[in-house]
Amino acid sequence: MPEVYYYASSDKVSDIIDCGLKLSASYDKEVLIDGNVQQCFVGLINPRDDINSYNSQSLTCIKINVRSDKCYVADSFVYDTIKDKPENLELYNKSVIPLEKYIFGTYRKPECLITSTILAGEASRLDRCMDLPVIYENSEALYINNILNNFKEQYNNFDDHLLYSLFSRLAEMGKVDTIKSSDGGKAIFISSSGELYCIRKPELIKIFQTEVPCEK
């Protein structure tokens, strides 16, 4: 069975491991799943996706073996953004998919929606030396890296455009000084400590043009 992670009060962890945790008495939220509102525990794919809880002295992370048909993944970043705008709640509801169909890096803040009671023996304490995912640090970092890599493949000179936009904004804020070439195609941004950042200014239209290899 898949493993997901759940933070609980440290003083309750032993009881959860020995006796389980009843869904109807301790659920975290109610979510529309497959057309029905269901009670859910909210867990994580990676314990480090909630770094505050990860570093908390009052919370302990437990790993839970769940049935695939009783666990879904949704994007909590979407929910946090629109929770005060009920007219947009459908965007969150549409993000709910079965755990087995989730592809890592698809959601910025994936949350695991566990729709069943946690039975005795299904949970255990997280061993930070043995149980932490090692392929990636956390889901947000993976999500951002995926976006950047995809845009680098799609758009020419994407890195230069991104850096030029950032440093131009810093210049507007008075954080850096700027020296531009006569044709405007190059710029040197100078930090308050004197460090130089040499950035090309790609023409915006060229970013969206695909380079075609020359035929020989």
Backbone as JSON, one array per atom type, in Angstrom:
{
  "sequence": "MPEVYYYASSDKVSDIIDCGLKLSASYDKEVLIDGNVQQCFVGLINPRDDINSYNSQSLTCIKINVRSDKCYVADSFVYDTIKDKPENLELYNKSVIPLEKYIFGTYRKPECLITSTILAGEASRLDRCMDLPVIYENSEALYINNILNNFKEQYNNFDDHLLYSLFSRLAEMGKVDTIKSSDGGKAIFISSSGELYCIRKPELIKIFQTEVPCEK",
  "N": [[0.84, -1.2, 0.0], [0.4, 2.33, -0.61], [2.43, 4.87, 0.97], [1.74, 7.65, 3.0], [2.13, 10.84, 4.65], [1.58, 12.23, 7.88], [0.89, 14.75, 10.23], [0.69, 14.84, 13.71], [-0.36, 15.71, 17.05], [2.24, 15.4, 19.36], [1.78, 14.15, 21.8], [-0.28, 12.46, 21.24], [0.45, 10.56, 19.48], [1.29, 7.91, 20.14], [-1.14, 6.72, 20.9], [-2.5, 6.84, 18.45], [-0.94, 5.14, 16.86], [-1.25, 2.72, 18.24], [-4.02, 2.41, 18.52], [-5.31, 3.52, 16.36], [-7.1, 6.03, 14.36], [-10.11, 7.58, 14.34], [-12.05, 8.51, 11.62], [-14.51, 10.03, 11.46], [-14.52, 11.35, 13.87], [-12.23, 12.87, 13.96], [-11.59, 14.16, 11.58], [-10.02, 16.37, 9.15], [-10.92, 18.09, 7.1], [-13.69, 18.68, 4.83], [-14.35, 17.53, 1.61], [-15.33, 17.8, -1.8], [-15.59, 14.94, -3.54], [-15.62, 12.89, -6.29], [-18.26, 13.63, -6.75], [-19.46, 13.56, -4.28], [-19.58, 14.9, -0.96], [-16.96, 14.39, 1.18], [-15.5, 13.34, 4.27], [-12.18, 13.97, 5.37], [-8.85, 13.09, 6.31], [-5.99, 15.17, 6.22], [-3.08, 14.68, 4.67], [0.39, 14.36, 3.62], [2.56, 14.12, 0.74], [5.25, 14.33, 0.94], [7.13, 14.68, 3.85], [8.48, 17.09, 4.25], [7.03, 18.96, 2.94], [5.5, 20.53, 4.53], [7.12, 22.54, 6.2], [7.11, 23.93, 8.59], [5.62, 22.34, 10.37], [7.25, 20.15, 10.24], [9.52, 21.0, 11.58], [8.5, 21.47, 14.06], [8.27, 21.24, 17.61], [6.14, 20.27, 18.95], [4.69, 18.63, 17.35], [4.51, 15.47, 15.69], [5.64, 13.52, 13.0], [3.95, 11.0, 11.32], [3.97, 8.03, 9.38], [1.69, 6.63, 7.11], [0.12, 3.73, 6.0], [-1.93, 3.47, 3.33], [-4.94, 2.53, 1.62], [-5.1, 2.56, -1.9], [-7.51, 3.27, -3.1], [-8.67, 4.81, -1.21], [-7.45, 7.2, -0.94], [-6.66, 10.42, -2.07], [-5.25, 13.05, -4.12], [-4.85, 16.55, -3.94], [-4.48, 20.03, -4.88], [-3.3, 22.06, -2.54], [-2.33, 24.63, -2.64], [-3.86, 25.9, -4.55], [-6.32, 25.82, -3.2], [-5.77, 27.4, -0.88], [-5.41, 29.84, -2.1], [-7.89, 30.52, -3.19], [-9.82, 30.18, -1.24], [-11.36, 32.11, 0.02], [-12.97, 32.88, -1.96], [-15.56, 31.63, -3.0], [-16.76, 31.25, -5.46], [-14.82, 30.36, -7.1], [-14.13, 27.87, -6.25], [-14.39, 25.53, -7.64], [-12.09, 25.17, -9.1], [-10.3, 24.1, -7.28], [-11.66, 21.75, -6.59], [-11.54, 20.38, -9.0], [-8.92, 19.67, -9.04], [-8.64, 17.43, -7.53], [-7.58, 14.18, -7.54], [-7.17, 10.58, -7.9], [-4.72, 9.08, -5.77], [-2.97, 7.25, -7.0], [-2.81, 8.17, -9.57], [-1.43, 10.48, -9.53], [1.23, 12.56, -10.61], [4.47, 13.25, -9.68], [5.46, 16.57, -8.92], [3.47, 17.86, -10.29], [1.6, 19.41, -8.85], [1.85, 22.38, -6.89], [1.61, 22.5, -4.06], [0.91, 19.71, -3.01], [-1.66, 17.89, -1.37], [-2.6, 15.1, 0.57], [-5.6, 13.44, 0.6], [-7.14, 11.57, 2.81], [-9.6, 9.22, 3.02], [-10.6, 7.42, 4.84], [-10.9, 5.74, 8.03], [-8.03, 5.58, 10.12], [-6.5, 2.66, 10.85], [-5.48, 0.58, 13.64], [-2.08, -0.23, 13.62], [-1.64, 0.62, 11.04], [-0.21, 2.93, 11.03], [2.94, 4.49, 11.75], [5.81, 5.83, 13.49], [7.72, 8.37, 11.85], [10.91, 7.72, 10.63], [13.5, 9.75, 10.41], [15.98, 9.3, 9.36], [15.77, 7.09, 7.72], [13.32, 7.08, 6.33], [12.7, 9.4, 4.87], [11.91, 10.92, 1.73], [14.35, 10.9, -0.83], [14.76, 11.7, -3.39], [13.85, 14.22, -4.09], [13.74, 17.51, -2.58], [11.39, 18.89, -1.63], [7.89, 19.25, -2.51], [7.21, 21.76, -3.6], [9.65, 22.84, -4.52], [10.26, 20.98, -6.5], [8.1, 21.37, -8.24], [8.5, 24.08, -9.08], [11.01, 23.82, -10.33], [10.32, 22.11, -12.43], [8.61, 23.76, -13.96], [10.42, 25.81, -14.72], [12.31, 24.34, -16.21], [10.69, 23.37, -18.28], [9.95, 25.77, -19.55], [12.43, 26.69, -20.36], [12.98, 24.87, -22.35], [10.99, 25.49, -24.17], [11.18, 28.22, -24.84], [13.36, 30.53, -26.35], [16.38, 31.84, -24.97], [15.39, 32.11, -22.38], [16.37, 32.22, -19.74], [17.93, 34.59, -19.7], [15.93, 36.48, -20.16], [14.35, 36.19, -17.88], [16.16, 36.88, -15.83], [16.78, 39.5, -16.62], [14.33, 40.77, -16.32], [13.99, 40.54, -13.55], [16.24, 41.99, -12.52], [15.73, 44.48, -13.64], [13.47, 45.23, -12.24], [14.58, 45.38, -9.68], [16.26, 47.53, -10.13], [14.39, 49.58, -10.5], [13.5, 49.76, -7.92], [15.64, 50.87, -6.74], [17.68, 49.24, -5.87], [19.8, 48.3, -7.34], [22.3, 49.6, -9.6], [22.35, 50.6, -13.08], [23.9, 50.01, -16.21], [23.58, 50.42, -19.6], [24.1, 49.06, -22.89], [24.75, 50.8, -26.0], [22.99, 49.97, -28.0], [21.06, 48.85, -26.47], [20.92, 46.15, -26.05], [22.43, 44.84, -24.18], [23.18, 44.75, -20.66], [24.6, 45.97, -17.65], [24.25, 45.28, -14.34], [24.7, 46.69, -11.2], [25.4, 45.9, -7.95], [24.88, 47.09, -4.53], [27.15, 46.39, -3.19], [29.0, 46.41, -5.11], [29.16, 44.29, -6.86], [29.05, 42.87, -10.12], [26.55, 42.17, -12.53], [26.12, 40.72, -15.51], [23.94, 40.92, -18.07], [22.1, 39.83, -20.86], [19.68, 41.47, -22.92], [17.14, 40.0, -24.22], [15.21, 40.19, -27.21], [11.77, 40.45, -26.87], [10.01, 39.25, -28.7], [11.58, 37.31, -29.87], [11.85, 35.4, -27.96], [9.69, 33.77, -28.16], [10.03, 32.47, -30.48], [10.86, 29.6, -32.25], [13.94, 28.05, -32.64], [15.21, 26.97, -35.7], [17.09, 24.38, -36.94], [19.81, 24.77, -39.25], [19.82, 23.44, -42.51], [22.14, 21.32, -44.07]],
  "CA": [[0.0, 0.0, 0.0], [1.18, 3.58, -0.62], [2.67, 5.55, 2.24], [1.61, 9.1, 3.05], [2.64, 11.36, 5.92], [0.56, 12.96, 8.63], [1.39, 15.35, 11.47], [-0.24, 14.76, 14.84], [0.2, 16.16, 18.33], [3.19, 14.39, 19.83], [1.24, 13.39, 22.93], [-1.34, 11.55, 20.77], [0.99, 9.65, 18.47], [1.28, 6.52, 20.62], [-2.52, 6.23, 20.82], [-2.85, 6.65, 17.04], [-0.25, 3.95, 16.39], [-1.78, 1.53, 18.91], [-5.48, 2.27, 18.46], [-5.87, 4.1, 15.15], [-7.71, 7.36, 14.45], [-11.42, 7.5, 13.71], [-12.24, 9.61, 10.67], [-15.66, 10.87, 11.77], [-14.27, 12.13, 15.08], [-10.98, 13.66, 13.9], [-11.27, 14.57, 10.2], [-9.46, 17.72, 9.01], [-11.73, 18.92, 6.21], [-14.63, 18.0, 3.96], [-14.01, 17.85, 0.23], [-16.17, 17.18, -2.83], [-14.83, 13.92, -4.26], [-16.49, 12.03, -7.1], [-19.65, 14.07, -6.65], [-19.95, 13.48, -2.9], [-18.76, 15.56, 0.06], [-16.39, 13.34, 2.03], [-14.6, 13.74, 5.35], [-10.82, 13.58, 5.02], [-7.61, 13.5, 6.95], [-5.12, 15.82, 5.24], [-1.69, 14.27, 4.82], [1.37, 14.9, 2.68], [3.37, 13.19, -0.05], [6.62, 14.49, 1.44], [7.05, 15.34, 5.16], [9.05, 18.43, 4.2], [6.11, 19.88, 2.27], [5.06, 21.45, 5.59], [8.38, 22.64, 6.94], [6.83, 24.4, 9.96], [5.27, 21.16, 11.15], [8.45, 19.29, 10.24], [10.45, 21.52, 12.59], [7.78, 21.72, 15.3], [8.55, 20.39, 18.77], [4.88, 19.76, 19.5], [4.09, 17.73, 16.37], [5.31, 14.33, 15.24], [5.21, 13.01, 11.7], [3.75, 9.56, 11.22], [3.7, 7.55, 8.03], [0.46, 5.83, 7.13], [-0.15, 2.87, 4.86], [-3.32, 3.7, 2.95], [-5.44, 1.89, 0.4], [-5.09, 3.5, -3.02], [-8.86, 3.74, -3.41], [-9.12, 5.65, -0.11], [-6.56, 8.36, -0.84], [-6.65, 11.3, -3.25], [-4.32, 14.18, -4.05], [-5.38, 17.83, -4.42], [-3.49, 21.11, -4.77], [-3.7, 22.97, -1.45], [-1.98, 26.0, -3.03], [-5.07, 26.42, -5.2], [-7.33, 26.03, -2.16], [-5.38, 28.54, -0.04], [-5.53, 31.05, -2.9], [-9.28, 30.85, -3.54], [-10.75, 29.75, -0.2], [-12.28, 33.21, 0.33], [-13.7, 33.18, -3.2], [-16.26, 30.37, -3.25], [-17.14, 31.1, -6.87], [-13.7, 29.71, -7.79], [-13.8, 26.63, -5.55], [-14.37, 24.45, -8.6], [-10.7, 24.96, -9.51], [-9.71, 23.16, -6.31], [-12.34, 20.46, -6.71], [-11.05, 19.71, -10.2], [-7.55, 19.19, -8.83], [-8.69, 16.18, -6.76], [-7.4, 12.98, -8.36], [-6.69, 9.44, -7.12], [-3.29, 9.1, -5.46], [-2.2, 6.43, -7.95], [-2.7, 8.88, -10.85], [-0.67, 11.72, -9.35], [2.61, 12.6, -11.09], [5.24, 14.16, -8.83], [5.79, 17.86, -9.53], [2.31, 18.43, -10.98], [0.99, 20.42, -7.99], [2.83, 23.12, -6.08], [1.5, 22.04, -2.67], [-0.03, 18.58, -2.99], [-2.11, 17.36, -0.09], [-3.22, 13.78, 0.45], [-6.91, 13.38, 1.24], [-7.39, 10.19, 3.25], [-11.05, 9.18, 3.23], [-10.97, 6.29, 5.69], [-10.33, 5.7, 9.38], [-6.69, 4.98, 10.23], [-6.63, 1.51, 11.74], [-4.31, 0.21, 14.43], [-1.08, -0.95, 12.83], [-1.43, 1.26, 9.74], [0.63, 4.12, 11.21], [4.18, 4.33, 12.51], [6.6, 7.07, 13.55], [8.67, 8.6, 10.77], [12.34, 7.67, 10.92], [14.06, 10.77, 9.51], [17.2, 8.79, 8.72], [15.48, 6.01, 6.78], [12.03, 7.16, 5.64], [12.49, 10.62, 4.09], [12.2, 10.83, 0.29], [15.66, 11.48, -1.14], [14.82, 12.1, -4.8], [13.64, 15.67, -4.16], [13.67, 18.14, -1.26], [9.98, 19.06, -1.31], [7.06, 19.32, -3.72], [7.25, 23.1, -4.19], [10.9, 22.96, -5.27], [10.12, 20.15, -7.7], [7.13, 22.05, -9.11], [9.16, 25.24, -9.68], [12.04, 23.34, -11.25], [9.66, 21.58, -13.63], [8.16, 24.9, -14.76], [11.58, 26.47, -15.31], [12.88, 23.47, -17.24], [9.77, 23.34, -19.42], [10.02, 27.05, -20.26], [13.73, 26.75, -21.02], [12.89, 24.07, -23.57], [10.03, 26.08, -25.09], [11.45, 29.6, -25.22], [14.76, 30.9, -26.51], [16.95, 32.86, -24.07], [14.47, 32.3, -21.26], [17.12, 32.61, -18.54], [18.27, 36.01, -19.8], [14.71, 37.28, -20.01], [13.95, 36.11, -16.48], [17.1, 37.67, -15.05], [16.66, 40.91, -16.98], [13.1, 41.26, -15.69], [14.25, 40.66, -12.11], [17.16, 43.09, -12.23], [15.06, 45.74, -13.99], [12.61, 45.56, -11.1], [15.47, 45.82, -8.59], [16.73, 48.88, -10.47], [13.28, 50.49, -10.22], [13.43, 49.89, -6.47], [16.87, 51.49, -6.27], [18.54, 48.24, -5.25], [20.99, 48.14, -8.18], [22.51, 50.59, -10.66], [22.31, 49.97, -14.4], [24.57, 50.58, -17.38], [23.1, 49.72, -20.78], [24.84, 49.28, -24.13], [24.12, 51.8, -26.88], [21.86, 49.37, -28.72], [20.09, 48.36, -25.49], [20.87, 44.69, -26.02], [23.18, 44.32, -23.03], [23.11, 45.61, -19.48], [25.36, 45.6, -16.45], [23.58, 45.69, -13.11], [25.73, 46.8, -10.17], [24.81, 45.85, -6.61], [25.42, 48.07, -3.58], [28.48, 45.93, -2.78], [29.88, 46.53, -6.26], [29.17, 43.09, -7.69], [28.49, 43.1, -11.45], [25.73, 41.13, -13.15], [26.08, 41.02, -16.94], [22.74, 40.27, -18.57], [21.61, 40.21, -22.18], [18.26, 41.78, -22.99], [16.61, 39.38, -25.43], [13.99, 40.79, -27.74], [10.65, 39.65, -26.39], [9.41, 38.46, -29.77], [12.44, 36.18, -30.17], [11.68, 34.38, -26.93], [8.62, 32.88, -28.56], [10.36, 31.89, -31.77], [11.61, 28.35, -32.13], [15.08, 28.01, -33.52], [15.17, 25.88, -36.66], [18.46, 24.07, -37.36], [20.09, 24.97, -40.67], [20.07, 22.22, -43.26], [23.4, 21.35, -44.82]],
  "C": [[0.88, 1.25, 0.0], [1.35, 4.13, 0.79], [2.48, 7.05, 2.08], [1.98, 9.54, 4.47], [1.62, 12.28, 6.56], [1.17, 13.49, 9.92], [0.3, 15.31, 12.54], [0.45, 15.29, 16.09], [1.06, 15.05, 18.92], [2.63, 13.54, 20.96], [0.14, 12.42, 22.52], [-0.82, 10.47, 19.84], [0.93, 8.19, 18.91], [-0.12, 5.93, 20.54], [-2.92, 5.96, 19.37], [-2.21, 5.37, 16.51], [-0.89, 2.68, 16.96], [-3.26, 1.3, 18.64], [-6.09, 2.78, 17.15], [-6.46, 5.47, 15.4], [-9.0, 7.35, 13.65], [-11.68, 8.73, 12.85], [-13.35, 10.55, 11.1], [-15.43, 11.76, 12.98], [-13.11, 13.11, 14.93], [-10.64, 14.17, 12.51], [-10.83, 16.04, 10.16], [-10.31, 18.63, 8.14], [-12.71, 18.04, 5.44], [-14.4, 18.48, 2.54], [-14.98, 17.13, -0.71], [-15.32, 16.23, -3.66], [-15.8, 13.0, -4.98], [-17.97, 12.35, -6.89], [-20.23, 14.03, -5.26], [-19.01, 14.22, -1.95], [-18.28, 14.49, 1.04], [-15.48, 13.95, 3.1], [-13.21, 13.19, 5.05], [-9.82, 13.95, 6.11], [-6.75, 14.14, 5.86], [-3.67, 15.47, 5.55], [-0.82, 14.86, 3.72], [2.06, 13.78, 1.91], [4.81, 13.18, 0.46], [6.54, 15.21, 2.79], [7.54, 16.77, 5.15], [8.18, 19.42, 3.42], [5.48, 20.86, 3.26], [6.24, 21.61, 6.54], [8.16, 23.15, 8.37], [6.47, 23.23, 10.87], [6.47, 20.23, 11.29], [9.41, 19.7, 11.35], [9.8, 21.74, 13.96], [8.18, 20.73, 16.4], [7.29, 19.72, 19.31], [4.18, 18.78, 18.57], [5.06, 16.62, 16.0], [4.75, 13.83, 13.92], [5.08, 11.49, 11.77], [3.54, 9.2, 9.75], [2.55, 6.54, 8.1], [0.39, 5.0, 5.86], [-1.63, 2.98, 4.53], [-3.68, 2.88, 1.72], [-5.51, 2.93, -0.7], [-6.47, 4.08, -3.29], [-9.44, 4.61, -2.29], [-8.24, 6.89, 0.07], [-6.53, 9.11, -2.16], [-5.61, 12.39, -3.03], [-5.01, 15.41, -4.62], [-4.31, 18.89, -4.22], [-3.94, 22.11, -3.71], [-3.3, 24.41, -1.74], [-3.17, 26.66, -3.71], [-6.12, 26.74, -4.14], [-7.01, 27.26, -1.31], [-5.57, 29.87, -0.78], [-6.98, 31.48, -3.06], [-10.28, 30.55, -2.43], [-11.73, 30.84, 0.22], [-13.09, 33.64, -0.88], [-14.43, 31.92, -3.64], [-16.65, 30.16, -4.7], [-16.03, 30.4, -7.67], [-13.33, 28.36, -7.19], [-13.71, 25.44, -6.5], [-12.95, 24.15, -9.08], [-10.0, 23.98, -8.57], [-10.34, 21.78, -6.47], [-11.84, 19.67, -7.92], [-9.64, 19.16, -10.03], [-7.52, 17.86, -8.09], [-8.61, 14.98, -7.7], [-6.96, 11.83, -7.46], [-5.18, 9.5, -6.93], [-2.47, 8.37, -6.52], [-2.02, 7.13, -9.3], [-1.85, 10.15, -10.74], [0.76, 11.56, -9.85], [3.37, 13.64, -10.28], [5.63, 15.42, -9.59], [4.64, 18.52, -10.25], [1.69, 19.56, -10.18], [2.06, 21.09, -7.14], [2.81, 22.67, -4.62], [0.5, 20.89, -2.6], [-0.39, 18.18, -1.57], [-2.8, 16.03, -0.35], [-4.52, 13.77, 1.25], [-7.24, 11.92, 1.54], [-8.84, 10.09, 3.68], [-11.49, 7.99, 4.07], [-10.34, 6.44, 7.07], [-8.95, 5.06, 9.32], [-6.76, 3.87, 11.27], [-5.35, 1.27, 12.52], [-3.35, -0.59, 13.56], [-0.81, -0.34, 11.47], [-0.49, 2.46, 9.82], [1.87, 3.77, 12.02], [4.93, 5.65, 12.52], [7.56, 7.16, 12.36], [10.1, 8.51, 11.29], [13.02, 8.61, 9.93], [15.33, 10.3, 8.81], [16.89, 7.8, 7.59], [14.28, 6.27, 5.88], [11.84, 8.38, 4.76], [12.77, 10.38, 2.62], [13.52, 11.53, -0.02], [15.76, 11.98, -2.57], [14.66, 13.61, -4.94], [13.41, 16.22, -2.77], [12.24, 18.29, -0.79], [9.2, 19.3, -2.6], [7.11, 20.68, -4.39], [8.51, 23.28, -5.03], [10.83, 22.17, -6.56], [9.2, 20.8, -8.71], [7.78, 23.23, -9.83], [10.21, 24.81, -10.69], [11.44, 22.8, -12.54], [9.2, 22.71, -14.54], [9.35, 25.55, -15.47], [12.18, 25.63, -16.43], [12.0, 23.42, -18.48], [9.86, 24.63, -20.24], [11.37, 27.22, -20.96], [13.72, 25.98, -22.33], [12.01, 24.74, -24.62], [10.48, 27.42, -25.66], [12.95, 29.88, -25.26], [15.17, 31.95, -25.47], [16.07, 33.13, -22.84], [15.19, 32.77, -20.0], [17.45, 34.1, -18.55], [17.05, 36.89, -19.58], [14.28, 37.32, -18.55], [14.85, 36.99, -15.61], [16.98, 39.16, -15.35], [15.41, 41.52, -16.33], [13.31, 41.48, -14.2], [15.13, 41.87, -11.8], [16.57, 44.45, -12.61], [14.15, 46.19, -12.86], [13.45, 46.04, -9.91], [16.0, 47.22, -8.85], [15.64, 49.91, -10.19], [13.15, 50.75, -8.72], [14.68, 50.55, -5.89], [17.85, 50.54, -5.63], [19.83, 48.02, -6.03], [21.08, 49.32, -9.14], [22.62, 49.86, -11.99], [23.13, 50.75, -15.41], [24.14, 49.76, -18.58], [23.98, 50.03, -21.99], [24.07, 50.25, -25.01], [22.91, 51.23, -27.61], [20.81, 48.79, -27.78], [20.04, 46.86, -25.35], [21.61, 44.06, -24.86], [23.06, 45.3, -21.87], [24.02, 45.06, -18.39], [24.61, 46.16, -15.25], [24.6, 45.62, -11.98], [25.06, 46.86, -8.8], [25.46, 46.88, -5.71], [26.82, 47.68, -3.09], [29.48, 45.98, -3.93], [29.95, 45.31, -7.15], [28.47, 43.37, -9.01], [27.7, 41.9, -11.92], [25.54, 41.51, -14.61], [24.96, 40.22, -17.6], [22.44, 40.76, -19.98], [20.12, 40.54, -22.08], [17.7, 41.19, -24.28], [15.37, 40.12, -25.91], [12.83, 39.87, -27.41], [10.1, 38.75, -27.48], [10.24, 37.22, -30.07], [12.32, 35.06, -29.14], [10.65, 33.35, -27.36], [8.84, 32.28, -29.94], [11.2, 30.65, -31.55], [12.76, 28.36, -33.12], [15.0, 26.78, -34.41], [16.58, 25.59, -37.13], [18.63, 24.27, -38.86], [20.36, 23.62, -41.33], [21.36, 22.36, -44.06], [23.26, 20.51, -46.08]]
}
